[in-house]
XYZ file of C-alpha atoms in Angstrom:
422
model
C 32.617 55.645 31.639
C 31.593 55.048 28.000
C 34.266 52.229 27.659
C 32.964 50.389 30.744
C 29.327 50.422 29.520
C 30.296 48.742 26.310
C 31.354 45.584 28.105
C 27.938 44.416 29.490
C 26.266 45.332 26.131
C 28.737 43.219 24.215
C 28.443 40.400 26.743
C 24.733 40.562 26.522
C 24.753 40.471 22.778
C 27.116 37.452 22.874
C 24.698 35.430 24.920
C 21.537 36.577 23.189
C 22.639 35.749 19.566
C 22.657 31.926 19.992
C 19.213 32.012 21.423
C 17.962 34.145 18.572
C 19.620 31.658 16.054
C 17.908 28.791 17.741
C 14.541 30.502 17.653
C 14.925 31.303 13.991
C 15.907 27.714 13.124
C 12.921 26.467 15.158
C 10.559 28.766 13.362
C 11.974 27.675 10.007
C 11.620 24.043 10.951
C 8.008 24.755 12.080
C 7.179 26.314 8.688
C 8.567 23.332 6.957
C 6.589 20.974 9.066
C 3.373 22.973 8.305
C 4.098 22.818 4.628
C 4.183 19.115 4.635
C 0.584 18.809 5.933
C -1.910 18.067 3.218
C -4.947 17.106 5.212
C -7.206 20.064 6.227
C -7.249 20.536 10.016
C -10.683 21.514 11.224
C -12.048 23.285 14.326
C -15.859 23.353 15.059
C -16.404 26.404 12.916
C -14.311 25.184 9.960
C -15.910 21.776 10.337
C -19.523 23.062 9.815
C -18.399 25.183 6.870
C -16.604 22.267 5.183
C -19.497 19.729 5.436
C -21.930 22.346 4.084
C -19.655 23.055 1.130
C -18.943 19.501 -0.039
C -18.066 15.905 0.752
C -15.596 15.620 3.540
C -13.659 12.501 4.827
C -12.543 13.135 8.413
C -9.930 11.477 10.587
C -10.763 12.017 14.297
C -7.590 11.442 16.143
C -5.436 11.999 19.252
C -1.749 12.906 18.873
C -0.680 10.330 21.514
C -2.518 7.485 19.771
C -0.193 4.813 18.230
C -2.666 3.699 15.563
C -3.087 7.366 14.608
C 0.592 7.917 14.341
C 0.797 4.808 12.006
C -2.137 6.111 9.836
C -0.746 9.641 9.585
C 1.592 9.216 6.572
C -1.080 7.366 4.612
C -3.671 9.982 5.495
C -1.407 12.731 4.194
C -0.643 10.733 1.148
C -4.374 10.402 0.491
C -4.866 14.104 1.140
C -2.082 15.006 -1.243
C -3.892 12.906 -4.012
C -7.439 14.048 -3.274
C -7.114 17.721 -2.048
C -6.736 19.240 -5.504
C -8.614 22.083 -7.248
C -12.298 21.261 -7.263
C -11.992 17.902 -5.349
C -14.788 15.433 -5.117
C -13.968 14.937 -1.437
C -11.821 16.903 1.029
C -9.524 14.899 3.324
C -9.530 16.406 6.720
C -8.639 15.760 10.377
C -9.952 16.788 13.851
C -7.706 16.633 16.958
C -10.032 15.354 19.560
C -7.737 16.459 22.417
C -8.502 20.036 21.279
C -12.128 19.652 20.232
C -13.713 17.130 22.575
C -17.350 18.330 22.081
C -17.114 18.133 18.334
C -15.705 14.492 18.573
C -18.396 13.490 21.093
C -21.110 14.995 18.909
C -20.110 12.552 16.162
C -19.883 9.514 18.458
C -16.088 9.212 18.408
C -15.290 6.552 21.053
C -11.894 5.394 19.828
C -9.004 6.562 17.805
C -8.554 6.957 14.957
C -12.213 7.133 13.783
C -12.813 7.765 10.091
C -16.140 9.243 9.036
C -17.335 10.358 5.540
C -19.719 13.249 5.516
C -21.647 13.471 2.314
C -22.995 16.792 1.007
C -26.693 17.113 1.774
C -26.893 14.049 4.063
C -27.472 14.250 7.826
C -25.824 11.070 8.781
C -22.106 10.370 8.243
C -20.730 6.935 7.140
C -18.098 5.252 9.376
C -15.206 3.612 7.595
C -14.798 0.138 9.056
C -12.286 -1.453 6.622
C -8.538 -2.092 6.722
C -6.545 1.179 6.867
C -4.623 0.802 3.611
C -4.878 3.085 0.447
C -6.671 0.551 -1.800
C -9.318 -0.130 0.818
C -9.845 3.610 1.653
C -10.058 4.690 -2.030
C -12.454 1.812 -2.745
C -14.715 3.039 0.162
C -14.657 6.558 -1.214
C -15.434 5.496 -4.761
C -18.190 3.240 -3.496
C -19.829 5.766 -1.225
C -19.562 8.619 -3.797
C -20.558 6.344 -6.661
C -17.361 7.232 -8.611
C -16.625 5.095 -11.541
C -13.206 3.546 -11.899
C -11.072 4.192 -14.966
C -12.184 0.862 -16.463
C -15.856 1.602 -15.778
C -15.459 5.015 -17.240
C -13.899 3.521 -20.358
C -16.764 1.001 -20.641
C -19.327 3.788 -20.293
C -17.549 5.853 -23.004
C -17.558 2.756 -25.231
C -21.327 2.372 -24.778
C -21.926 6.185 -25.396
C -19.775 6.096 -28.511
C -21.502 2.879 -29.765
C -24.873 4.552 -29.378
C -23.723 7.606 -31.277
C -22.441 5.543 -34.107
C -18.817 6.734 -33.622
C -15.636 4.725 -33.427
C -14.909 3.953 -29.692
C -11.503 4.238 -28.016
C -11.396 1.711 -25.098
C -7.928 2.605 -23.805
C -6.389 6.020 -24.572
C -2.997 4.666 -23.658
C -2.915 1.889 -26.222
C 0.265 1.761 -28.373
C 2.287 4.165 -26.172
C 4.269 4.208 -22.929
C 2.508 6.155 -20.053
C 4.870 8.473 -18.328
C 3.852 8.511 -14.617
C 4.533 10.907 -11.744
C 3.669 11.096 -7.958
C 0.460 12.848 -8.827
C -0.761 10.282 -11.395
C 0.746 7.019 -10.155
C -1.795 5.908 -7.601
C -4.798 6.659 -9.688
C -3.303 5.073 -12.866
C -2.545 1.731 -11.198
C -5.546 1.537 -8.955
C -7.424 -0.504 -11.427
C -6.511 -2.920 -14.220
C -3.184 -4.606 -15.312
C 0.039 -2.520 -15.476
C 3.600 -3.353 -16.449
C 5.665 -0.599 -14.937
C 9.311 0.258 -15.573
C 11.041 2.062 -12.625
C 14.255 3.689 -13.942
C 16.852 6.420 -13.669
C 17.816 8.494 -16.726
C 21.547 7.971 -16.003
C 21.309 4.170 -15.944
C 22.892 2.590 -18.964
C 20.712 -0.586 -18.679
C 17.663 1.704 -18.607
C 18.823 3.523 -21.726
C 19.197 0.316 -23.629
C 15.753 -0.811 -22.587
C 14.068 2.389 -23.475
C 13.547 1.749 -27.241
C 12.411 -1.864 -26.491
C 9.928 -0.530 -23.972
C 8.426 1.829 -26.395
C 8.147 -0.983 -29.002
C 6.538 -3.307 -26.415
C 3.721 -0.760 -25.930
C 3.189 -0.609 -29.737
C 3.198 -4.450 -30.024
C 0.552 -4.657 -27.283
C -1.937 -2.187 -28.531
C -4.473 -4.920 -29.264
C -4.605 -5.716 -25.459
C -6.944 -3.115 -24.111
C -6.703 -4.517 -20.494
C -3.010 -3.659 -19.981
C -0.809 -0.513 -20.028
C 2.879 -0.209 -20.415
C 4.234 2.553 -18.112
C 7.276 4.074 -16.669
C 8.292 6.365 -13.737
C 11.552 8.199 -13.114
C 12.871 7.397 -9.660
C 15.188 10.319 -9.583
C 12.260 12.689 -9.631
C 9.599 10.628 -7.839
C 11.531 8.791 -5.043
C 8.668 8.279 -2.758
C 6.646 6.087 -5.160
C 9.811 4.064 -5.907
C 10.544 3.689 -2.185
C 6.908 2.541 -1.536
C 7.598 -0.290 -4.071
C 10.926 -1.191 -2.613
C 12.827 -0.428 -5.843
C 16.514 -0.991 -5.183
C 18.048 -1.182 -8.656
C 17.411 0.088 -12.147
C 15.575 -0.759 -14.224
C 13.006 -2.674 -12.045
C 10.006 -3.974 -13.881
C 6.867 -4.723 -11.857
C 3.573 -6.215 -12.690
C 0.800 -4.410 -10.849
C -2.805 -5.327 -10.736
C -5.614 -3.135 -9.127
C -2.972 -1.150 -7.210
C -1.113 -4.330 -5.857
C 2.362 -5.465 -6.788
C 2.023 -8.969 -8.074
C 5.560 -9.825 -8.955
C 8.902 -8.465 -10.109
C 9.839 -9.443 -13.679
C 13.312 -11.119 -13.747
C 13.459 -12.471 -17.269
C 15.339 -11.357 -20.433
C 14.756 -7.834 -21.622
C 14.290 -8.502 -25.325
C 10.991 -7.738 -27.130
C 9.802 -11.347 -27.694
C 10.455 -12.389 -24.082
C 8.695 -9.247 -22.626
C 5.723 -9.648 -24.887
C 5.375 -13.415 -24.018
C 5.437 -12.410 -20.316
C 2.677 -9.912 -20.717
C 0.597 -12.348 -22.732
C 0.961 -14.967 -19.997
C -0.004 -12.412 -17.303
C -3.183 -11.403 -19.049
C -4.120 -15.016 -19.887
C -3.453 -15.311 -23.594
C -3.502 -18.990 -24.526
C -0.310 -20.389 -26.039
C 0.101 -23.494 -28.285
C 1.238 -26.635 -26.468
C 3.520 -29.278 -28.034
C 1.778 -32.610 -28.081
C 4.651 -34.988 -27.174
C 5.114 -37.550 -24.488
C 8.349 -35.941 -23.402
C 6.652 -32.711 -22.906
C 3.829 -34.274 -20.920
C 6.258 -36.183 -18.715
C 8.229 -33.010 -18.095
C 4.993 -31.148 -17.256
C 3.911 -33.951 -14.833
C 7.377 -33.933 -13.149
C 7.278 -30.136 -12.815
C 3.786 -30.280 -11.317
C 4.962 -32.824 -8.743
C 7.983 -30.710 -7.853
C 5.818 -27.607 -7.571
C 3.411 -29.443 -5.228
C 6.351 -30.424 -3.043
C 7.694 -26.920 -3.105
C 4.356 -25.398 -2.171
C 4.307 -27.525 1.023
C 7.443 -25.668 2.108
C 5.920 -22.279 1.594
C 3.422 -20.425 3.885
C -0.178 -21.188 2.857
C -1.859 -18.370 1.002
C -5.380 -18.094 2.494
C -8.072 -16.503 0.337
C -11.666 -16.250 1.498
C -13.584 -17.132 4.622
C -13.782 -20.816 3.925
C -10.063 -21.283 3.518
C -9.362 -19.163 6.556
C -11.798 -21.045 8.747
C -10.498 -24.458 7.610
C -6.867 -23.450 8.385
C -7.492 -22.371 11.909
C -10.352 -24.814 12.973
C -8.075 -27.538 14.248
C -4.611 -27.700 15.609
C -2.220 -24.778 15.587
C -1.894 -22.162 12.880
C 0.434 -19.163 12.836
C -0.865 -16.573 10.460
C 0.643 -13.283 8.978
C -1.847 -10.600 8.077
C -0.178 -8.338 5.575
C -0.458 -5.870 2.695
C 1.698 -6.310 -0.461
C 2.852 -2.650 -0.485
C 3.855 -2.727 3.180
C 7.714 -2.385 3.642
C 7.834 -4.278 6.970
C 5.743 -7.112 5.462
C 8.140 -7.412 2.493
C 11.110 -7.527 4.879
C 9.414 -10.316 6.886
C 8.578 -12.388 3.773
C 11.785 -14.423 3.417
C 11.844 -15.164 7.201
C 8.245 -16.208 7.068
C 9.003 -18.591 4.206
C 11.946 -20.004 6.062
C 9.815 -20.515 9.095
C 7.356 -22.460 6.992
C 10.065 -24.647 5.530
C 11.580 -25.547 8.895
C 8.145 -26.070 10.532
C 7.122 -28.480 7.732
C 10.413 -30.396 7.827
C 10.018 -30.773 11.549
C 6.670 -32.401 11.105
C 5.295 -30.294 13.899
C 1.834 -30.126 12.445
C 1.830 -26.276 12.736
C 0.241 -24.483 9.740
C 2.253 -21.391 8.685
C 0.009 -19.182 6.572
C -0.677 -15.594 5.451
C -3.667 -13.408 4.433
C -3.489 -10.434 2.090
C -5.766 -7.950 3.775
C -6.040 -5.836 0.567
C -7.731 -8.750 -1.386
C -11.460 -8.088 -1.600
C -12.294 -11.584 -0.329
C -10.194 -11.114 2.704
C -11.183 -7.599 3.836
C -13.947 -8.769 6.154
C -11.658 -11.465 7.733
C -9.126 -8.775 8.659
C -11.855 -6.534 10.111
C -13.219 -9.454 12.171
C -9.744 -10.465 13.375
C -9.105 -6.795 14.495
C -6.103 -6.309 12.253
C -5.073 -2.678 12.636
C -1.528 -2.611 11.195
C 0.755 -4.573 9.001
C 2.159 -7.155 9.496
C 0.065 -8.514 12.329
C 0.902 -12.062 13.596
C -1.742 -14.149 15.322
C -1.518 -17.738 16.564
C -4.650 -19.861 16.585
C -5.311 -23.069 18.657
C -8.326 -25.069 17.602
C -10.043 -21.970 16.215
C -9.187 -19.709 19.212
C -7.097 -16.697 18.520
C -4.332 -16.148 21.068
C -2.718 -12.786 21.881
C -0.962 -10.908 19.089
C 2.630 -11.845 18.714
C 4.753 -8.716 19.347
C 8.226 -10.074 19.750
C 11.234 -9.848 17.408
C 10.552 -10.952 13.813
C 13.808 -12.811 13.538
C 13.672 -16.579 12.675
C 15.140 -17.736 16.001
C 12.650 -15.652 18.046
C 9.684 -16.861 15.920
C 10.828 -20.460 16.301
C 11.196 -20.030 20.073
C 7.729 -18.574 20.277
C 6.237 -21.684 18.513
C 8.286 -24.106 20.531
C 7.023 -22.460 23.799
C 3.518 -22.486 22.479
C 3.247 -26.085 21.145
C 5.961 -27.710 23.256
C 7.871 -29.365 20.345
C 11.674 -29.745 20.694
C 12.066 -30.194 16.999
C 11.568 -26.581 16.118
């Protein structure tokens, strides 16, 4: 009798144990997912407590919303940066599918809606800019009257001058700044930065290291530029954001935006000359007819080469002129956007082939992170990067949502303008 009773117990245990294992793994996965959330999730009670305690920047969202899903990683990155001990603003979120009355109370009519609640103020401020990190941090700084690093340095200079002490304009002068995930975004958000992305095991990086230190010392008279480095084996997410694929990678960054990748020689004189060029230090010109002729030829070649590239539109006037007459195909982008960077060579090839075909179509691009273009991108309802719009005589057509390969883009233009040459 006892022997027979063991059989069902054993069989039962056999079938239960896989389910227990799955449950444990699911719980462990859920804990991991929770740990990755940096934005503070609020319900009505926590919401009232939060806005009474300090400044709170809230994302009102719905889990099914596509734009909300695209914004999610950026919002978490912002929260990771801002939600520190004694923060100037808390980055939070409210799920409007769970708390409909709270969202209705704050006039949430679309997703995502971003509102800044300032301590002691009855009315919140709605964010209406482009949803990228530079635009959002600019908004926070402006609304909370936070001085940038450059402004703080200037203020300190004035205070020191008034006190009769010797001012220090840039605390990083003469040395290489070692950056991390926690310090990178804030450090490069304003000013000029020459950054080395490296790996400790890389022999080329090891050879460059003493030269990089010497470069920082040589440039200590330039208060408007810092020489920095970041270890990609420790801080992979930053290096991935900047599309670093080899070591060392040297990038010139201005006000948080990657301007260009340095590809010259890595000796001290060449690196120093490059920095001086980027910060606008005048250099002596040889006064010879040969040099003048070479410069004229180069200018002409550059002009011809520019015609084969997408037009870089900056400001309302340039944008309006580009779309006013004829057909214009415009890419709205952000320099840090990985998809935009992948599209760049294809977009340039499209511009070249369109120009050679003499189709009359303007291929252009607009950097939505540039201050002079932010309102344009808002007016044109750019909600993600890259966004491709075709304009006919000033009228915007439906957003292009097809494949971003060269054949598909050419086929779209051919269908739109009816030219067989494309």
